[in-house]
GROMACS .gro file of C-alpha atoms in nm:
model
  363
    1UNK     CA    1  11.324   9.711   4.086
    2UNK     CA    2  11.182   9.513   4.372
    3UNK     CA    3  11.315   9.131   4.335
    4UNK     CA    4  11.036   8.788   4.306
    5UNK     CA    5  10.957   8.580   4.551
    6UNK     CA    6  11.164   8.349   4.310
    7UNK     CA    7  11.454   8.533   4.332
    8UNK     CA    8  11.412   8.588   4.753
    9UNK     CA    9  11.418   8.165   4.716
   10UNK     CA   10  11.720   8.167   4.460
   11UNK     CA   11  11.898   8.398   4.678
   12UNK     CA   12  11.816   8.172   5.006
   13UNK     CA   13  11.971   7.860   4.815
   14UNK     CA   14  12.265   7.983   4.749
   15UNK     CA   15  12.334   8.179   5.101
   16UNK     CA   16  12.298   7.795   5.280
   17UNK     CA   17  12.543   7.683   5.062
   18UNK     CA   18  12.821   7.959   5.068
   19UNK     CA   19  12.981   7.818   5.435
   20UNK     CA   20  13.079   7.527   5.232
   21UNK     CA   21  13.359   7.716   4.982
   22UNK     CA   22  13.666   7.832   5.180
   23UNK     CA   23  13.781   8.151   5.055
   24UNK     CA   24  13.544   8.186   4.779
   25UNK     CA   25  13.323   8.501   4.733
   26UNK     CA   26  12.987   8.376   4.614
   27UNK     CA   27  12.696   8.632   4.452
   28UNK     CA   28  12.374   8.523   4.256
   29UNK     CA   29  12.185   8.699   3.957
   30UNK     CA   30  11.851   8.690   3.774
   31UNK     CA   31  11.836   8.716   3.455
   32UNK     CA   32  11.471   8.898   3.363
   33UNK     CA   33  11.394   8.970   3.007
   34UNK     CA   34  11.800   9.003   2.867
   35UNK     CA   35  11.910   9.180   3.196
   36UNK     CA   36  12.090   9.074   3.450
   37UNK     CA   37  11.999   9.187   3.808
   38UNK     CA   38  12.267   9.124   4.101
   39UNK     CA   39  12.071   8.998   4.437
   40UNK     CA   40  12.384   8.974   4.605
   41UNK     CA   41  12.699   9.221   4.632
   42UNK     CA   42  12.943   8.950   4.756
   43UNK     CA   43  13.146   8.963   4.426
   44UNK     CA   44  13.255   9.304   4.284
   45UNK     CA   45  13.221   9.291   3.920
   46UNK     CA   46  13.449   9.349   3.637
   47UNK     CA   47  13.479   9.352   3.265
   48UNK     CA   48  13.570   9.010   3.306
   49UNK     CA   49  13.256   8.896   3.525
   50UNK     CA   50  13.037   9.020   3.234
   51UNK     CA   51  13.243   8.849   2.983
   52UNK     CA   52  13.207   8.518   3.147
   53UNK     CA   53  12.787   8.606   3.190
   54UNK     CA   54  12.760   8.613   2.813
   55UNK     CA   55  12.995   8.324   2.774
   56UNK     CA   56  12.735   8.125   3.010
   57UNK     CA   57  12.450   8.271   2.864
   58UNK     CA   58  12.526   8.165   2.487
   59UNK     CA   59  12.683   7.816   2.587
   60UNK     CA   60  12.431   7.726   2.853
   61UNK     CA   61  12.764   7.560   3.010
   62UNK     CA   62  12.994   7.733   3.309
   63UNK     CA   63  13.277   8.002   3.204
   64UNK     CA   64  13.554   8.016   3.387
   65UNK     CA   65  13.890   8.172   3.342
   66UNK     CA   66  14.253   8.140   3.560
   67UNK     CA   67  14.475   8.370   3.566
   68UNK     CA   68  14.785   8.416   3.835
   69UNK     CA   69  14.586   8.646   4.046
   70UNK     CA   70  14.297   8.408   4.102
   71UNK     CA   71  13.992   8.264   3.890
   72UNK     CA   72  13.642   8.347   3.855
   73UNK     CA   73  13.309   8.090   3.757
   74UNK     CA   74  13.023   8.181   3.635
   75UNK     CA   75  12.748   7.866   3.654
   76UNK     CA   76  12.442   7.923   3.443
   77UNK     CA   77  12.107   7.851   3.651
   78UNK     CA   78  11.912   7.684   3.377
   79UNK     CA   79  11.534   7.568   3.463
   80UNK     CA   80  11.276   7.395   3.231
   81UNK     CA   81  11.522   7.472   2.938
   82UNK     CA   82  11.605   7.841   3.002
   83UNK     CA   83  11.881   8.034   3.173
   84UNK     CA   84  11.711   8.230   3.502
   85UNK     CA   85  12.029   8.340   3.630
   86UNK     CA   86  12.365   8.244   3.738
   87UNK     CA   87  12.614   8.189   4.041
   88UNK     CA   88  12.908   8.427   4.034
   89UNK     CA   89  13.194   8.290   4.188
   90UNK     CA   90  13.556   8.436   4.233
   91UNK     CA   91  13.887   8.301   4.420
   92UNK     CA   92  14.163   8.556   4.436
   93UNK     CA   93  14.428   8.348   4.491
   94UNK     CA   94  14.427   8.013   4.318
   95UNK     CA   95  14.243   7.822   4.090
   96UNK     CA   96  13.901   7.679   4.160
   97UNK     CA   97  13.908   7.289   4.266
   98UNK     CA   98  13.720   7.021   4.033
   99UNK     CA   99  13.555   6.949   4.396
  100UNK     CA  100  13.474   7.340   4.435
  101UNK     CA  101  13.355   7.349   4.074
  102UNK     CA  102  13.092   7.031   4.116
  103UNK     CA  103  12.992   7.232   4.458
  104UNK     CA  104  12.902   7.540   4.257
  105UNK     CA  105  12.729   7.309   3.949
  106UNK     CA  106  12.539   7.199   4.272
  107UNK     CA  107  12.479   7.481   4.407
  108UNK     CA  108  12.328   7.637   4.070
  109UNK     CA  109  12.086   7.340   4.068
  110UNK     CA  110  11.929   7.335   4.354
  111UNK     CA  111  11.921   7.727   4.327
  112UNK     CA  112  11.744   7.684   3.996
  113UNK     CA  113  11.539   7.474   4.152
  114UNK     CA  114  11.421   7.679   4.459
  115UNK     CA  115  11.345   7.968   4.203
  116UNK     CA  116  11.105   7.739   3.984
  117UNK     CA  117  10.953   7.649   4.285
  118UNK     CA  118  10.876   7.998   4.404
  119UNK     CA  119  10.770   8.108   4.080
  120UNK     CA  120  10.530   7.845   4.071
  121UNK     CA  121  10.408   7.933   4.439
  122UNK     CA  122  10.395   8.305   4.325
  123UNK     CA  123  10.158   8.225   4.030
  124UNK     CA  124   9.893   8.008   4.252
  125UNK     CA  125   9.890   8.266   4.438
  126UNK     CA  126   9.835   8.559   4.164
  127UNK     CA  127   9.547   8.299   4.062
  128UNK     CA  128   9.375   8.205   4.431
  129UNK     CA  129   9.410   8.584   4.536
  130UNK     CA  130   9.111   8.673   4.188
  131UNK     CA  131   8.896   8.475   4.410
  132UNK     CA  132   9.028   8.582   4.807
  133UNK     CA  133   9.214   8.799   4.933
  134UNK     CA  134   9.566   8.780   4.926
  135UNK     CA  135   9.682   8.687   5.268
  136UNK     CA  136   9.386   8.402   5.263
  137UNK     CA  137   9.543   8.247   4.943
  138UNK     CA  138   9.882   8.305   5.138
  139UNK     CA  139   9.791   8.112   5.421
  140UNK     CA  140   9.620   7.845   5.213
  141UNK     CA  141   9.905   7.769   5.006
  142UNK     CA  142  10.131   7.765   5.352
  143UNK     CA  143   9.943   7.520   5.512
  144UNK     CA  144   9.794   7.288   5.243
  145UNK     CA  145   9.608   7.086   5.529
  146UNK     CA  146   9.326   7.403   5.547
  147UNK     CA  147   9.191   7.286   5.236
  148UNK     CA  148   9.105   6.900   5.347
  149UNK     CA  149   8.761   6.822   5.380
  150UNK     CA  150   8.615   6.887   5.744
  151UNK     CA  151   8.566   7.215   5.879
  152UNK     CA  152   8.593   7.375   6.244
  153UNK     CA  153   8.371   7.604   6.438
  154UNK     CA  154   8.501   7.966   6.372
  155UNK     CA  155   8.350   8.290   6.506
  156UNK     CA  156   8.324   8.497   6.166
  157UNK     CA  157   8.132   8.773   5.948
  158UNK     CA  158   7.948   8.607   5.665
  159UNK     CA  159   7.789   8.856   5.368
  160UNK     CA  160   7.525   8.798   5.108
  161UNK     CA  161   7.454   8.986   4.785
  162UNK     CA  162   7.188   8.960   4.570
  163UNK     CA  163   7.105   9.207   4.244
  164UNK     CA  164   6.676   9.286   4.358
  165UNK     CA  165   6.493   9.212   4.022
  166UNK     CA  166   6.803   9.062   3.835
  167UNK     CA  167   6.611   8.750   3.705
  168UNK     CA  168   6.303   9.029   3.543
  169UNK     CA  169   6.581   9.181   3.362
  170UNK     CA  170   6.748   8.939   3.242
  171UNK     CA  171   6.444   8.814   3.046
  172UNK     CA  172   6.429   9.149   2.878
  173UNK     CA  173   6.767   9.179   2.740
  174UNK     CA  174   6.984   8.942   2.530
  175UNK     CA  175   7.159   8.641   2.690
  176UNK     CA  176   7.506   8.763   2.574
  177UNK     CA  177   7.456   9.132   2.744
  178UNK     CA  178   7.296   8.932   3.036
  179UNK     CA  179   7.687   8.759   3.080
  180UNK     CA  180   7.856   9.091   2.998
  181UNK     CA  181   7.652   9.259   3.240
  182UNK     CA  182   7.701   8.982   3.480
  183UNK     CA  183   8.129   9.008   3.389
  184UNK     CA  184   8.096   9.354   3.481
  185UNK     CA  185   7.937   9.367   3.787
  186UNK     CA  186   8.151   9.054   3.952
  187UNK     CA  187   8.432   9.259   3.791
  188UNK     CA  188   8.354   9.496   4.064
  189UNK     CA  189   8.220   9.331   4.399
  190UNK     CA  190   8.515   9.060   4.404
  191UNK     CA  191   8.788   9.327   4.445
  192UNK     CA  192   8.505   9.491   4.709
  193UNK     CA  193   8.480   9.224   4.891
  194UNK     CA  194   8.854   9.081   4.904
  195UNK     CA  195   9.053   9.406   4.929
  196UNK     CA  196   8.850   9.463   5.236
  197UNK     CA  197   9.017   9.086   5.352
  198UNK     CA  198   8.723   8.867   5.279
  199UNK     CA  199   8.749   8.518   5.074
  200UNK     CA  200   8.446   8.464   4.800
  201UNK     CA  201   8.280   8.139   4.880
  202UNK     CA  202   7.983   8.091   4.652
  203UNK     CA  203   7.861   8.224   4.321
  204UNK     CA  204   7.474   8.171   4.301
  205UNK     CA  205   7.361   8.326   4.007
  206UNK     CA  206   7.407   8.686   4.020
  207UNK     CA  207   7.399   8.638   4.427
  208UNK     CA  208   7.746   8.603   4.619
  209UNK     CA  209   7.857   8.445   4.964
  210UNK     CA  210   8.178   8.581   5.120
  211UNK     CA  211   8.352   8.531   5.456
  212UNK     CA  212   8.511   8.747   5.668
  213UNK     CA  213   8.760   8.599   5.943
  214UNK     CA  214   8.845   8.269   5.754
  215UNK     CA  215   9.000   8.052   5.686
  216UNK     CA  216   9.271   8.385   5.851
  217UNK     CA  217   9.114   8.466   6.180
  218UNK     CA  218   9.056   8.851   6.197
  219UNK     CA  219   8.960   8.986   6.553
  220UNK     CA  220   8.764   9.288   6.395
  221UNK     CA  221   8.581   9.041   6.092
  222UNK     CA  222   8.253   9.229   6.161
  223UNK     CA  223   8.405   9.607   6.066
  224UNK     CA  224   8.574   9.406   5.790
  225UNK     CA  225   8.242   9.296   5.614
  226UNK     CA  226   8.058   9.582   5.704
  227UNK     CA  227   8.351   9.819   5.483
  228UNK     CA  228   8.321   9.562   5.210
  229UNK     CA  229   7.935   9.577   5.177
  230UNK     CA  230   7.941   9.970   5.139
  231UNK     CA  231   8.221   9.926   4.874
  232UNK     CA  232   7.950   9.671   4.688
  233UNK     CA  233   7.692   9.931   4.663
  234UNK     CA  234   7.934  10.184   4.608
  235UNK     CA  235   8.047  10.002   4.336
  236UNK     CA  236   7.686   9.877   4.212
  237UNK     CA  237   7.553  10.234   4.243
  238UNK     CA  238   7.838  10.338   4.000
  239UNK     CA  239   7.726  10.084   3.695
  240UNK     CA  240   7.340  10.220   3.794
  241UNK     CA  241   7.465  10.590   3.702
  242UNK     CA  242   7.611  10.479   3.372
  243UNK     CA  243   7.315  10.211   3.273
  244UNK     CA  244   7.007  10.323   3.484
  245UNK     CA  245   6.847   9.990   3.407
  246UNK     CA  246   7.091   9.752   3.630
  247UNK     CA  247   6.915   9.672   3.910
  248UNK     CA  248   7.017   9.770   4.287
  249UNK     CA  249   7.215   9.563   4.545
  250UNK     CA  250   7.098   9.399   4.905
  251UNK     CA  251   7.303   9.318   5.146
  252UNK     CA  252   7.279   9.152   5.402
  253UNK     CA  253   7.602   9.094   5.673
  254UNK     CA  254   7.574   8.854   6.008
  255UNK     CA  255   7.790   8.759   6.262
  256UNK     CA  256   7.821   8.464   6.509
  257UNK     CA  257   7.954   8.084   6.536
  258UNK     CA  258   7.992   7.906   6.176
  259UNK     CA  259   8.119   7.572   6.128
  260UNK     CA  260   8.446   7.681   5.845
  261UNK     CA  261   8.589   7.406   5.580
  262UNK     CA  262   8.631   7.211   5.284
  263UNK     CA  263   8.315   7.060   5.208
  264UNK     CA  264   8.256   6.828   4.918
  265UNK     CA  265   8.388   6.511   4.801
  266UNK     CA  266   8.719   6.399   4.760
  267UNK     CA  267   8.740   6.509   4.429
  268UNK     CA  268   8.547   6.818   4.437
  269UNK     CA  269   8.526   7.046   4.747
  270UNK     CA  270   8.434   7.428   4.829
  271UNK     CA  271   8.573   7.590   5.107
  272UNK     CA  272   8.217   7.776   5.251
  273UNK     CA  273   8.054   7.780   5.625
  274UNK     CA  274   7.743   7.644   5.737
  275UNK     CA  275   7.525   7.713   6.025
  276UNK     CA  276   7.282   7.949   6.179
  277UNK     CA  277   7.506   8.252   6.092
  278UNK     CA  278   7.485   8.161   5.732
  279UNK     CA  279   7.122   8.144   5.744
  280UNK     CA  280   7.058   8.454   5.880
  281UNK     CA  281   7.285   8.618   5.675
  282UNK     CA  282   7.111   8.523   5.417
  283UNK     CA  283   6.763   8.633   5.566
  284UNK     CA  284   6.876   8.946   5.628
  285UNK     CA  285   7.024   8.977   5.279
  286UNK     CA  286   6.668   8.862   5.150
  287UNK     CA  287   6.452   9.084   5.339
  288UNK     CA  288   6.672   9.444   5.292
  289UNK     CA  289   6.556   9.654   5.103
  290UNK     CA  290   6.710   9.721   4.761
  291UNK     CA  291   7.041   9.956   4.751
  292UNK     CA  292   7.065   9.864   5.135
  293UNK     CA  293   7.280   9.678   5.389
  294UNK     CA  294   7.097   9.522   5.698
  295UNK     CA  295   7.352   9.374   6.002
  296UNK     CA  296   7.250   9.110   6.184
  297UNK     CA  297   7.234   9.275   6.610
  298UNK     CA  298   7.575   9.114   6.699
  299UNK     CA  299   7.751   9.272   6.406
  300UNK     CA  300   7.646   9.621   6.508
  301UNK     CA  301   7.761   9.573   6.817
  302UNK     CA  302   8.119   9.550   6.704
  303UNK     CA  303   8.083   9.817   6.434
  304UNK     CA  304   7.822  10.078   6.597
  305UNK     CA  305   8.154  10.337   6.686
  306UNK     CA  306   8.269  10.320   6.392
  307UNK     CA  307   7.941  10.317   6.131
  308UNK     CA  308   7.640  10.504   6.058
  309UNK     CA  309   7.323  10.266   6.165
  310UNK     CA  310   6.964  10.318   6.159
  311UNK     CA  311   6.790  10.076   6.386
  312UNK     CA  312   6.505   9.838   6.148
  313UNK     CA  313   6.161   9.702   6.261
  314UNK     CA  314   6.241   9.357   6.393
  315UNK     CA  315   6.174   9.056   6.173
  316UNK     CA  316   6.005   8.789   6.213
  317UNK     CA  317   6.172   8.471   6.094
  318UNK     CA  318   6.060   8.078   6.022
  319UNK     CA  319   6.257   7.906   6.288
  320UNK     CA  320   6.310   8.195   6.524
  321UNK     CA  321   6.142   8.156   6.875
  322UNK     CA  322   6.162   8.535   6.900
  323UNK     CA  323   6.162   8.871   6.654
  324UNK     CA  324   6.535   8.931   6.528
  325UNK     CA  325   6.678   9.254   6.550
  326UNK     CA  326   6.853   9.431   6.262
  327UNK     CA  327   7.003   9.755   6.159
  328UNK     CA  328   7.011   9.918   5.856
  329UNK     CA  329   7.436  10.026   5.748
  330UNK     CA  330   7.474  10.351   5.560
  331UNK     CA  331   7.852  10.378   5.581
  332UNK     CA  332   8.178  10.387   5.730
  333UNK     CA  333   8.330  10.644   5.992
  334UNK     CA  334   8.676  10.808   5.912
  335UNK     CA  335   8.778  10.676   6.255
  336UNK     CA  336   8.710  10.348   6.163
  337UNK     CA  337   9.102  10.347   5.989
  338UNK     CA  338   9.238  10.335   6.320
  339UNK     CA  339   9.064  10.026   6.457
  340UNK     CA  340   9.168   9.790   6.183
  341UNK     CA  341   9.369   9.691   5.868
  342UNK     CA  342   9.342   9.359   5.602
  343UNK     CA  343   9.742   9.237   5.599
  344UNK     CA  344   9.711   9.042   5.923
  345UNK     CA  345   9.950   8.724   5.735
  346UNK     CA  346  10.344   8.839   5.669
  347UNK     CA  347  10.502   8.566   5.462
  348UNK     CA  348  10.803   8.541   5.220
  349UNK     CA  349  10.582   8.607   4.925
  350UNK     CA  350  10.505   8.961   5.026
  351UNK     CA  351  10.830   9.070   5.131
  352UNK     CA  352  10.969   9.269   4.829
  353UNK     CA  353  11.361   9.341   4.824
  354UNK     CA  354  11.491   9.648   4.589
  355UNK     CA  355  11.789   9.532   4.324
  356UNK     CA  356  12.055   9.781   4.300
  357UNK     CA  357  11.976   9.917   3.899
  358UNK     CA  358  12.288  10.044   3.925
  359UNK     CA  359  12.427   9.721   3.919
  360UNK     CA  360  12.199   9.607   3.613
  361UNK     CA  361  12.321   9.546   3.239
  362UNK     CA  362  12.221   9.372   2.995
  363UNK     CA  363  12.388   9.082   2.793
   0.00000   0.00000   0.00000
């Protein structure tokens, strides 16, 4: 069983504190759904250790029991109104202290405290990473500051998505198979787009905006968007198989300069980018055709060893001096693997630690 990033926090707790009990061997517990799993191997346990668990489990209150050999504690950890574990404590010569006892009581408090905590850190987390990818929602919840309102000039891949036609369709069909249809297909291009380590940014109707290389920096963002817009028509071209009449994907993927933030109000903020990038990204995604990817020139030249490209006519667009070139993506290289991966942020939440089952019963 691998332990929760409340547990790696309970665990922490009561480490820090341990120096402060002479002679006193100190191990924690869990207690997840009636069992109780040992984090710790600093107390060897007995038929009287698991005796004392169910004492403190019942009671809600600390066991303890004295004999001449020594005495053992066991201190509930009880948080919003439940027992999550305990603090196993045993002296092998001498009785336990009314100071040692409060230090334990303490101990299981602020424990109990740490472990709400992380559970609560664990479940933002669960919820931020349906919308980026994982080690963006880690590094937002880590530094709280990324999310105030301002933004910074970041050098990043920005994709567009659009269903070609989506609007016709939806005219022709019901309005409640219009949002199933819609629930389906996001279903499918948000894991696309954030398993490949991009963070969604806008929902425009059936269209979506996602950035790769922030808020996390990524030095290879371009290879990053260009794997997640083949998984979107991967994924699109799978729903067309199954109902012919859902219509086909553009894509379009640019990469450049792009001032990144929280933009909004006080009270309501989205974390997008604005700029030139953004617009052309969007152009391109506009002017592909449909079931297609077009890449802006300065993403293929990041990705052109490791893709299959087809050069396009150039466009001409509003507000360009000159033609802009683009290049049409039709997939991924095997040798791109080697060049780049998406966990790029190692934090405390995604370092799992296996419980000894053996050591599991339940009370």
């Amino acid at each position: 069983m691998a332990s929760s990033p409340e547990a790696t926090a309970f665990e922490a707790s009561v480490v820090r504190s341990v120096g402060a009990l002479a002679d006193i061997a100190v191990g924690c517990a869990l207690l997840i759904d009636g069992v109780v799993h040992f984090v710790s191997d600093e107390v060897p346990l007995t038929d009287t250790t698991w005796t004392l668990l169910s004492s403190a489990l019942r009671s809600g209150a600390t066991a303890r029991e004295d004999t001449d050999g020594g005495s053992e504690m066991v201190v509930p950890l009880v948080a919003e109104e439940a027992t999550v574990g305990f603090v196993v404590a045993r002296r092998h010569h001498g009785p336990f202290s009314s100071a040692e006892a409060a230090l334990l009581r303490l101990m299981a408090d602020s424990a109990a405290e740490a472990g709400v905590r992380g559970r609560a850190e664990h479940e933002l987390t669960d919820l931020f990473s349906d919308y980026l990818s994982r080690d963006v929602a880690v590094q937002l919840l880590e530094d709280p500051e990324g999310g105030a309102l301002g933004g910074r000039t970041m050098d990043i891949s920005v994709l567009f998505a659009d269903l070609q036609g989506f609007t016709s369709l939806s005219e022709q069909i019901p309005p409640a198979d219009v949002v199933d249809l819609l629930n389906r297909y996001f279903a499918l291009v948000v894991p696309a787009i954030t398993d490949n380590g991009g963070a969604v940014s806008a929902f425009i109707g059936d269209a979506i905006m996602a950035l790769f290389g922030a808020p996390v920096p990524h030095p290879e963002h371009p290879l990053l968007a260009a794997r997640a817009a083949i998984a979107l028509q991967d994924a699109v071209n799978g729903m067309i198989a199954d109902q012919p009449q859902m219509p086909k994907l553009r894509v379009g993927v640019a990469t450049g300069p792009a001032t990144v933030g929280s933009i909004g109000s006080p009270r309501r903020r989205v974390f997008t980018a604005i700029g030139d990038t953004v617009n052309l990204a969007s152009r391109l995604e506009s002017s592909a055709a449909p079931g297609t990817v077009s890449i802006s020139a300065e993403t293929y030249a990041v990705v052109r060893t490791f893709t299959h490209t087809q050069r396009l006519d150039p466009l001409v667009l509003k507000g360009k001096a000159e033609p802009v070139l683009s290049y049409r993506l039709d997939g991924i290289r095997d040798n791109s693997d080697r060049l780049v991966g998406t966990s790029t942020v190692a934090t405390p939440l995604s370092v799992l630690r296996q419980l000894p089952p053996r050591r599991d019963r339940p009370v």
